[in-house]
Amino acid sequence: MRYLKPIVMFLLAALAFGVKAQNGINTPYSQYGIGLSHLPYNMPYAAQLGGVVYTRSASNMVNPFNPASYAAIQSQSFVFDMGMNIDMVSQTDKSNSFKDADGNIGYIAIAFPVAKWFKTSFGLLPMTNVSYESVRMMSDSLYGSMKNIYDGAGGVSRLYWGAGFNITKDLSAGFNVNYLTGSISRAITYDFLNNDTSNFIDSRRGKNTTVHNVTFDFGLQYRHDIGKDYAFGCGLTFVPHQKLSITDNALIYTFVTSQGFEYMRDTIFPGPGQESEYESTLEQPMKVGLGLNFQKNNYWNIAFDATYASFGGMKYVDERNIFGSTAVEYNNAISTALGFQLLGNPDATKYMRRITYSTGFHYESGKLCLKMVDNQAHSLNEWGIGLGATLPMRKGRSALTLSLSYNNFGTAELLRRESFSFGISIGSCESWFMKRKYN
């Protein structure tokens, strides 16, 4: 029966994640590609350290960003890790600004040993989210005034199974098999505001994109003690380039409105001999990550991450071009993160001295690149800072992590997105697989 509690917690959290895993804040940048990604900054243990993840490992946390980290799980432990976030967002362009707030489950994961040298993990985390609604007013001497309404919702989540292996005392390796799943709906409505509908009729372009794909990533971690007081660590991750097929289902039609109800008039797409459902492509960029850390045991730790991707995000190509040419340009993306920790001493008699305090900074170049009406490419970058604390529980086997972070994305010329996020995660480490000496 003691095994039942963490399993039920995982299933209930997975159900809640499925009901509300995506952020409901209106985010215009999420209309491009398959949405906007906030990884790893929506993970409290990453956010508090500025996004440093490649060298992170512990016996009471699950780090899917480097699967080699699973090897740090203790041989007789079961780890349940779950994080939640509250986001307060301010978005500003040249003439408008608005604020919003929302909360969601950030991720859930479990990890446990299969053998002394082989540990495994399962988890679910949001990969991208789509949530936007905007209105653009236009006027012309030919058709008069027109209101264009753009809206979209949905997102893609990542369900993974991973394994970590102890190669030597200092070296571990691992891999993840990821199942990407999600649905994204988008629509553009053209509303002619004049009364004459004999020449210009309201119309709508709608499309639903469904993602069900398998991807892979790999990782290495190396840690070496330098004397009794210091340690050096290195992490390496690799995500291979993959070209995937996804499903689009589109409908373009004209309609008339009478007494508050819409009535479809003519179908433009699919036309005669065409199917509304078709295959499009999604490309995962090749990505390489390198992490370094230097630690004075029970005193402090400094860590640095660098990531190179052949292009930012995931490249989505609509084979029927339902919404016209895309504004996205896919260029190289580089991100860096630097973090510092004051480490708690697990053997300290006072509880405050067992707490670990963290802070960090990250900068991401080329996260999104847009070619706008001025025909110039605008590279949108992100930077942010974070801080937090890790509070040990149950004699240090479990931990409560708190994080507070600020992220700044975009430009004032287009749209600047500023967010404050409060995160909390619980890494519960239960003792399993232990044989009792006495009945």
Coordinates of C-alpha atoms in Angstrom, one line a residue:
M1 CA 0.0 0.0 0.0
R2 CA 2.9 2.4 0.6
Y3 CA 3.6 2.2 -3.2
L4 CA 0.0 3.4 -4.0
K5 CA 0.3 6.9 -2.6
P6 CA 3.0 8.3 -5.0
I7 CA 1.4 6.5 -8.0
V8 CA -2.0 8.0 -7.2
M9 CA -0.4 11.4 -6.8
F10 CA 1.3 11.1 -10.2
L11 CA -1.9 10.0 -12.0
L12 CA -4.0 12.8 -10.3
A13 CA -1.3 15.4 -11.2
A14 CA -1.2 14.1 -14.8
L15 CA -5.0 14.5 -15.1
A16 CA -4.8 18.0 -13.8
F17 CA -2.0 18.8 -16.2
G18 CA -4.1 17.6 -19.1
V19 CA -7.0 19.7 -18.0
K20 CA -4.9 22.9 -17.7
A21 CA -1.3 22.6 -18.7
Q22 CA -1.1 25.6 -20.9
N23 CA -1.0 29.3 -19.9
G24 CA -4.2 31.2 -20.7
I25 CA -2.5 34.6 -21.0
N26 CA -3.0 36.4 -24.3
T27 CA 0.4 36.1 -26.0
P28 CA 0.5 37.4 -29.6
Y29 CA 3.9 36.0 -30.2
S30 CA 2.5 32.5 -29.7
Q31 CA 0.7 32.7 -33.0
Y32 CA 3.9 31.7 -34.9
G33 CA 5.0 28.2 -35.5
I34 CA 3.6 25.8 -32.9
G35 CA 3.6 28.3 -30.2
L36 CA 5.9 29.9 -27.6
S37 CA 8.1 27.9 -25.4
H38 CA 9.0 28.9 -21.8
L39 CA 11.3 25.9 -21.1
P40 CA 13.3 25.7 -18.9
Y41 CA 12.3 28.9 -17.2
N42 CA 8.9 27.5 -16.0
M43 CA 10.7 24.9 -14.0
P44 CA 11.3 26.3 -10.5
Y45 CA 14.6 24.5 -9.9
A46 CA 15.9 26.0 -13.2
A47 CA 14.3 29.4 -12.9
Q48 CA 16.0 30.1 -9.5
L49 CA 19.4 29.5 -11.1
G50 CA 18.8 31.6 -14.3
G51 CA 18.0 28.5 -16.4
V52 CA 21.1 26.5 -15.6
V53 CA 20.2 22.8 -16.1
Y54 CA 23.0 20.8 -17.9
T55 CA 25.1 20.0 -14.8
R56 CA 22.1 19.8 -12.3
S57 CA 21.5 16.4 -10.6
A58 CA 20.3 15.4 -7.1
S59 CA 18.8 12.4 -5.4
N60 CA 15.5 14.3 -4.8
M61 CA 14.8 16.0 -8.1
V62 CA 14.2 15.0 -11.8
N63 CA 16.0 17.0 -14.5
P64 CA 14.8 16.0 -18.0
F65 CA 17.0 18.5 -19.7
N66 CA 20.0 16.2 -19.2
P67 CA 18.9 12.6 -19.0
A68 CA 22.3 11.6 -17.6
S69 CA 21.1 13.3 -14.3
Y70 CA 18.7 10.3 -13.6
A71 CA 21.8 8.3 -12.6
A72 CA 22.0 10.4 -9.4
I73 CA 18.8 8.8 -8.0
Q74 CA 19.6 6.7 -5.0
S75 CA 19.4 2.9 -5.5
Q76 CA 16.5 2.5 -3.0
S77 CA 14.5 5.6 -3.7
F78 CA 11.3 6.6 -5.5
V79 CA 11.3 10.3 -6.5
F80 CA 8.1 12.3 -7.3
D81 CA 8.8 15.8 -8.6
M82 CA 6.1 18.4 -9.4
G83 CA 6.2 22.1 -10.1
M84 CA 3.6 24.9 -10.3
N85 CA 3.8 28.5 -11.4
I86 CA 1.9 31.8 -11.1
D87 CA 2.7 34.3 -13.9
M88 CA 2.0 38.0 -13.9
V89 CA 2.6 39.4 -17.4
S90 CA 2.7 43.0 -18.8
Q91 CA 2.8 43.5 -22.6
T92 CA 3.4 46.8 -24.4
D93 CA 3.6 48.0 -28.0
K94 CA 3.9 51.5 -29.4
S95 CA 0.4 52.5 -28.4
N96 CA -1.1 49.9 -26.1
S97 CA -0.4 47.9 -23.0
F98 CA -2.2 45.3 -21.0
K99 CA -1.6 43.1 -18.0
D100 CA -2.8 39.6 -17.1
A101 CA -2.1 36.8 -14.7
D102 CA -2.5 33.1 -14.6
G103 CA -1.3 29.9 -12.8
N104 CA -0.7 26.4 -14.0
I105 CA 1.0 23.1 -13.3
G106 CA 4.5 23.4 -14.8
Y107 CA 5.6 19.8 -14.9
I108 CA 5.3 16.4 -13.2
A109 CA 7.9 13.6 -13.2
I110 CA 8.9 10.4 -11.4
A111 CA 12.2 8.6 -11.2
F112 CA 13.3 5.3 -9.7
P113 CA 16.1 2.7 -10.0
V114 CA 16.0 -0.4 -12.1
A115 CA 19.4 -1.6 -11.1
K116 CA 22.3 0.0 -9.2
W117 CA 23.8 1.3 -12.5
F118 CA 20.5 1.9 -14.3
K119 CA 17.8 4.5 -13.3
T120 CA 14.7 5.5 -15.2
S121 CA 12.2 8.4 -15.3
F122 CA 8.8 9.3 -16.7
G123 CA 7.4 12.8 -17.0
L124 CA 5.1 15.3 -18.6
L125 CA 5.8 19.0 -19.2
P126 CA 4.5 21.7 -21.5
M127 CA 6.6 22.3 -24.6
T128 CA 4.8 25.2 -26.2
N129 CA 1.6 27.2 -25.7
V130 CA -0.7 29.1 -28.0
S131 CA -3.0 31.7 -26.6
Y132 CA -3.8 34.9 -28.5
E133 CA -6.6 37.1 -29.7
S134 CA -6.2 40.4 -31.5
V135 CA -8.1 42.8 -33.7
R136 CA -6.8 44.9 -36.6
M137 CA -9.0 47.6 -38.2
M138 CA -8.5 48.4 -41.9
S139 CA -10.2 50.7 -44.4
D140 CA -10.2 51.1 -48.2
S141 CA -12.1 53.2 -50.7
L142 CA -13.1 49.9 -52.5
Y143 CA -14.5 47.8 -49.6
G144 CA -14.8 50.4 -46.9
S145 CA -14.0 49.4 -43.3
M146 CA -13.0 45.9 -42.3
K147 CA -12.2 44.2 -39.0
N148 CA -9.7 41.4 -39.0
I149 CA -9.9 39.1 -35.9
Y150 CA -7.0 36.8 -35.1
D151 CA -7.4 34.1 -32.5
G152 CA -5.7 30.8 -31.5
A153 CA -5.5 28.4 -28.6
G154 CA -3.9 25.1 -27.6
G155 CA -0.3 23.9 -27.4
V156 CA 2.1 21.0 -27.4
S157 CA 3.1 18.9 -24.4
R158 CA 6.1 16.5 -24.0
L159 CA 5.6 13.1 -22.5
Y160 CA 8.9 11.4 -22.0
W161 CA 10.6 8.2 -20.8
G162 CA 14.2 8.5 -20.0
A163 CA 17.1 6.3 -18.7
G164 CA 20.3 7.2 -16.9
F165 CA 23.4 5.0 -16.6
N166 CA 26.4 5.1 -14.2
I167 CA 29.3 4.5 -16.6
T168 CA 32.0 5.1 -14.0
K169 CA 32.1 6.6 -10.5
D170 CA 32.4 10.1 -12.2
L171 CA 30.6 9.6 -15.5
S172 CA 27.0 9.1 -16.3
A173 CA 25.0 8.9 -19.6
G174 CA 21.4 9.0 -20.5
F175 CA 18.7 9.4 -23.2
N176 CA 15.1 10.5 -23.5
V177 CA 12.4 9.2 -25.8
N178 CA 9.9 12.0 -26.1
Y179 CA 6.3 11.8 -27.3
L180 CA 5.1 15.2 -28.5
T181 CA 1.3 15.6 -28.4
G182 CA -1.1 18.5 -28.7
S183 CA -3.6 20.3 -30.7
I184 CA -3.6 24.0 -31.9
S185 CA -6.6 25.8 -33.4
R186 CA -6.2 29.1 -35.3
A187 CA -8.6 31.3 -37.1
I188 CA -8.7 34.6 -39.0
T189 CA -12.1 36.3 -39.5
Y190 CA -12.6 39.1 -42.1
D191 CA -15.6 41.2 -41.1
F192 CA -16.7 43.8 -43.6
L193 CA -18.4 46.6 -41.6
N194 CA -20.3 48.2 -44.5
N195 CA -23.9 47.1 -45.1
D196 CA -23.5 46.1 -48.8
T197 CA -22.7 42.3 -48.9
S198 CA -23.3 41.8 -52.6
N199 CA -19.6 42.3 -53.4
F200 CA -17.8 41.7 -50.2
I201 CA -18.9 38.9 -47.9
D202 CA -17.5 38.1 -44.4
S203 CA -15.2 35.1 -44.4
R204 CA -13.2 33.0 -42.1
R205 CA -10.0 30.9 -42.4
G206 CA -9.7 28.2 -39.7
K207 CA -7.2 25.5 -39.1
N208 CA -6.5 22.8 -36.5
T209 CA -3.0 21.4 -36.2
T210 CA -2.5 18.1 -34.5
V211 CA 0.9 16.9 -33.3
H212 CA 1.7 13.3 -32.4
N213 CA 5.4 12.6 -32.9
V214 CA 8.4 10.9 -31.3
T215 CA 11.8 12.6 -30.8
F216 CA 15.0 11.8 -29.0
D217 CA 17.7 13.6 -27.0
F218 CA 20.9 12.4 -25.2
G219 CA 23.1 13.6 -22.4
L220 CA 26.4 13.1 -20.5
Q221 CA 27.4 14.3 -17.0
Y222 CA 30.9 14.2 -15.5
R223 CA 31.8 15.1 -11.9
H224 CA 35.2 14.9 -10.4
D225 CA 36.3 15.7 -6.8
I226 CA 39.3 17.9 -6.4
G227 CA 40.7 17.2 -3.0
K228 CA 38.3 17.0 -0.1
D229 CA 36.6 20.4 -0.5
Y230 CA 36.1 21.1 -4.2
A231 CA 34.4 19.4 -7.2
F232 CA 34.3 20.1 -11.0
G233 CA 31.3 19.2 -13.1
C234 CA 30.6 19.1 -16.8
G235 CA 27.3 18.4 -18.7
L236 CA 26.8 17.8 -22.4
T237 CA 23.4 17.4 -24.2
F238 CA 22.6 16.7 -27.9
V239 CA 19.3 16.9 -29.7
P240 CA 19.4 15.6 -33.3
H241 CA 17.8 17.3 -36.2
Q242 CA 14.5 15.6 -37.1
K243 CA 11.9 16.2 -39.8
L244 CA 8.4 15.2 -38.6
S245 CA 5.0 14.9 -40.2
I246 CA 2.0 16.5 -38.6
T247 CA -1.7 16.8 -39.5
D248 CA -3.6 20.0 -40.5
N249 CA -7.3 20.2 -41.0
A250 CA -8.4 23.5 -42.6
L251 CA -11.7 25.2 -43.7
I252 CA -12.1 28.5 -45.5
Y253 CA -15.7 29.7 -46.0
T254 CA -17.9 32.8 -46.3
F255 CA -20.8 33.5 -44.0
V256 CA -23.6 35.9 -43.3
T257 CA -24.8 37.0 -39.9
S258 CA -28.5 37.4 -39.1
Q259 CA -29.9 38.2 -35.6
G260 CA -26.7 37.3 -34.0
F261 CA -26.2 33.9 -35.7
E262 CA -23.7 33.0 -38.3
Y263 CA -24.8 31.0 -41.4
M264 CA -22.2 29.4 -43.7
R265 CA -22.7 30.5 -47.3
D266 CA -19.9 29.1 -49.5
T267 CA -17.0 26.8 -48.9
I268 CA -13.7 28.0 -50.5
F269 CA -11.4 25.3 -49.1
P270 CA -11.6 22.4 -49.5
G271 CA -12.6 22.8 -53.1
P272 CA -13.8 20.0 -55.5
G273 CA -11.5 17.0 -55.3
Q274 CA -9.7 18.4 -52.2
E275 CA -9.5 17.0 -48.7
S276 CA -9.7 19.3 -45.6
E277 CA -7.1 17.1 -43.9
Y278 CA -3.5 17.1 -45.1
E279 CA 0.0 16.6 -43.9
S280 CA 2.4 19.4 -43.0
T281 CA 6.0 19.3 -41.7
L282 CA 7.6 20.1 -38.4
E283 CA 11.4 20.3 -38.0
Q284 CA 13.3 19.9 -34.8
P285 CA 16.6 21.8 -34.9
M286 CA 19.9 20.3 -34.1
K287 CA 20.8 21.5 -30.6
V288 CA 24.0 21.2 -28.5
G289 CA 24.2 22.2 -24.9
L290 CA 27.3 22.5 -22.7
G291 CA 27.4 23.1 -18.9
L292 CA 30.2 23.6 -16.5
N293 CA 30.2 24.0 -12.7
F294 CA 32.7 24.5 -10.0
Q295 CA 31.7 23.8 -6.4
K296 CA 33.1 24.1 -2.9
N297 CA 31.3 21.4 -1.0
N298 CA 28.7 22.6 1.5
Y299 CA 29.6 26.2 0.8
W300 CA 29.0 27.5 -2.8
N301 CA 28.5 26.5 -6.4
I302 CA 28.9 28.4 -9.6
A303 CA 27.5 27.0 -12.9
F304 CA 27.4 28.1 -16.6
D305 CA 25.3 26.8 -19.5
A306 CA 25.6 27.5 -23.2
T307 CA 23.3 26.2 -25.9
Y308 CA 23.5 26.4 -29.7
A309 CA 20.6 25.5 -32.0
S310 CA 20.6 25.5 -35.8
F311 CA 17.4 27.6 -35.6
G312 CA 15.1 28.9 -32.9
G313 CA 12.0 27.0 -31.9
M314 CA 10.6 24.3 -34.2
K315 CA 10.1 25.0 -37.9
Y316 CA 6.5 24.6 -38.9
V317 CA 5.6 24.5 -42.6
D318 CA 1.9 24.5 -43.7
E319 CA 1.9 22.6 -47.0
R320 CA -1.3 24.3 -48.1
N321 CA -0.3 27.8 -46.9
I322 CA -3.8 28.5 -45.5
F323 CA -2.9 31.7 -43.8
G324 CA -0.5 33.0 -46.4
S325 CA 3.2 33.4 -46.2
T326 CA 4.7 33.2 -42.7
A327 CA 6.5 36.1 -41.0
V328 CA 8.9 33.7 -39.2
E329 CA 12.5 33.4 -40.3
Y330 CA 14.5 30.5 -38.8
N331 CA 18.0 31.5 -37.9
N332 CA 20.7 30.3 -35.5
A333 CA 19.8 30.6 -31.8
I334 CA 22.3 30.9 -28.9
S335 CA 21.5 31.0 -25.2
T336 CA 23.7 31.4 -22.1
A337 CA 22.9 31.1 -18.4
L338 CA 25.0 31.8 -15.3
G339 CA 24.0 30.8 -11.8
F340 CA 25.4 31.0 -8.3
Q341 CA 24.4 29.1 -5.2
L342 CA 25.1 29.3 -1.5
L343 CA 24.9 25.7 -0.5
G344 CA 23.2 24.4 2.6
N345 CA 25.1 22.1 4.9
P346 CA 23.0 19.0 5.4
D347 CA 24.8 18.2 8.6
A348 CA 24.2 21.7 10.2
T349 CA 22.3 21.7 13.5
K350 CA 20.4 24.9 12.6
Y351 CA 17.7 24.5 9.9
M352 CA 18.5 27.9 8.3
R353 CA 22.0 26.7 7.5
R354 CA 20.6 23.7 5.7
I355 CA 18.8 25.9 3.1
T356 CA 20.4 26.5 -0.3
Y357 CA 20.0 29.9 -1.8
S358 CA 20.3 30.5 -5.6
T359 CA 20.4 33.3 -8.1
G360 CA 21.1 33.4 -11.9
F361 CA 20.9 35.3 -15.2
H362 CA 20.2 34.1 -18.7
Y363 CA 20.3 35.7 -22.2
E364 CA 18.8 34.0 -25.3
S365 CA 19.5 35.4 -28.8
G366 CA 17.4 34.5 -31.8
K367 CA 14.5 32.9 -29.9
L368 CA 12.2 34.3 -32.6
C369 CA 12.9 36.1 -35.8
L370 CA 10.1 37.9 -37.7
K371 CA 10.1 39.7 -41.0
M372 CA 7.5 42.4 -40.7
V373 CA 5.8 44.9 -43.1
D374 CA 9.0 47.0 -43.3
N375 CA 10.6 43.9 -44.9
Q376 CA 13.3 43.9 -42.2
A377 CA 14.1 40.8 -40.1
H378 CA 13.6 41.5 -36.4
S379 CA 15.5 39.1 -34.1
L380 CA 13.6 38.9 -30.8
N381 CA 15.8 38.1 -27.8
E382 CA 15.1 37.2 -24.2
W383 CA 16.8 37.9 -21.0
G384 CA 15.9 37.3 -17.4
I385 CA 17.0 36.9 -13.8
G386 CA 16.0 34.5 -11.1
L387 CA 16.4 33.8 -7.4
G388 CA 15.1 31.2 -5.0
A389 CA 15.7 28.8 -2.1
T390 CA 15.7 25.1 -1.7
L391 CA 14.3 24.0 1.7
P392 CA 15.2 20.4 2.8
M393 CA 12.5 18.2 4.3
R394 CA 12.5 14.8 5.9
K395 CA 16.1 14.9 7.0
G396 CA 17.2 16.2 3.6
R397 CA 15.7 13.3 1.5
S398 CA 13.0 15.5 0.1
A399 CA 13.0 19.2 -0.8
L400 CA 10.7 22.2 -1.4
T401 CA 12.0 24.6 -4.0
L402 CA 10.8 28.2 -4.3
S403 CA 11.7 30.6 -7.2
L404 CA 11.0 34.1 -8.3
S405 CA 12.0 35.2 -11.8
Y406 CA 11.7 38.1 -14.2
N407 CA 11.8 37.6 -18.0
N408 CA 11.9 40.2 -20.7
F409 CA 11.1 39.2 -24.3
G410 CA 10.7 41.1 -27.6
T411 CA 11.1 44.8 -28.5
A412 CA 9.2 48.0 -27.9
E413 CA 9.0 48.5 -31.7
L414 CA 6.9 45.3 -32.0
L415 CA 5.8 44.0 -28.6
R416 CA 7.6 43.7 -25.3
R417 CA 6.6 41.0 -23.0
E418 CA 7.6 41.3 -19.3
S419 CA 6.7 38.6 -16.8
F420 CA 7.2 38.0 -13.1
S421 CA 6.8 34.3 -12.2
F422 CA 6.6 32.7 -8.8
G423 CA 7.3 28.9 -8.8
I424 CA 7.1 26.2 -6.3
S425 CA 8.1 22.5 -6.7
I426 CA 8.2 19.5 -4.4
G427 CA 10.7 16.8 -4.8
S428 CA 9.6 13.9 -2.7
C429 CA 12.1 11.1 -2.2
E430 CA 10.5 7.9 -0.7
S431 CA 12.4 4.9 0.5
W432 CA 11.4 1.9 -1.7
F433 CA 12.7 -1.5 -2.5
M434 CA 14.2 -2.0 1.0
K435 CA 14.0 -5.4 2.6
R436 CA 12.9 -5.4 6.2
K437 CA 15.2 -7.2 8.6
Y438 CA 12.4 -8.0 11.0
N439 CA 8.7 -8.7 10.4

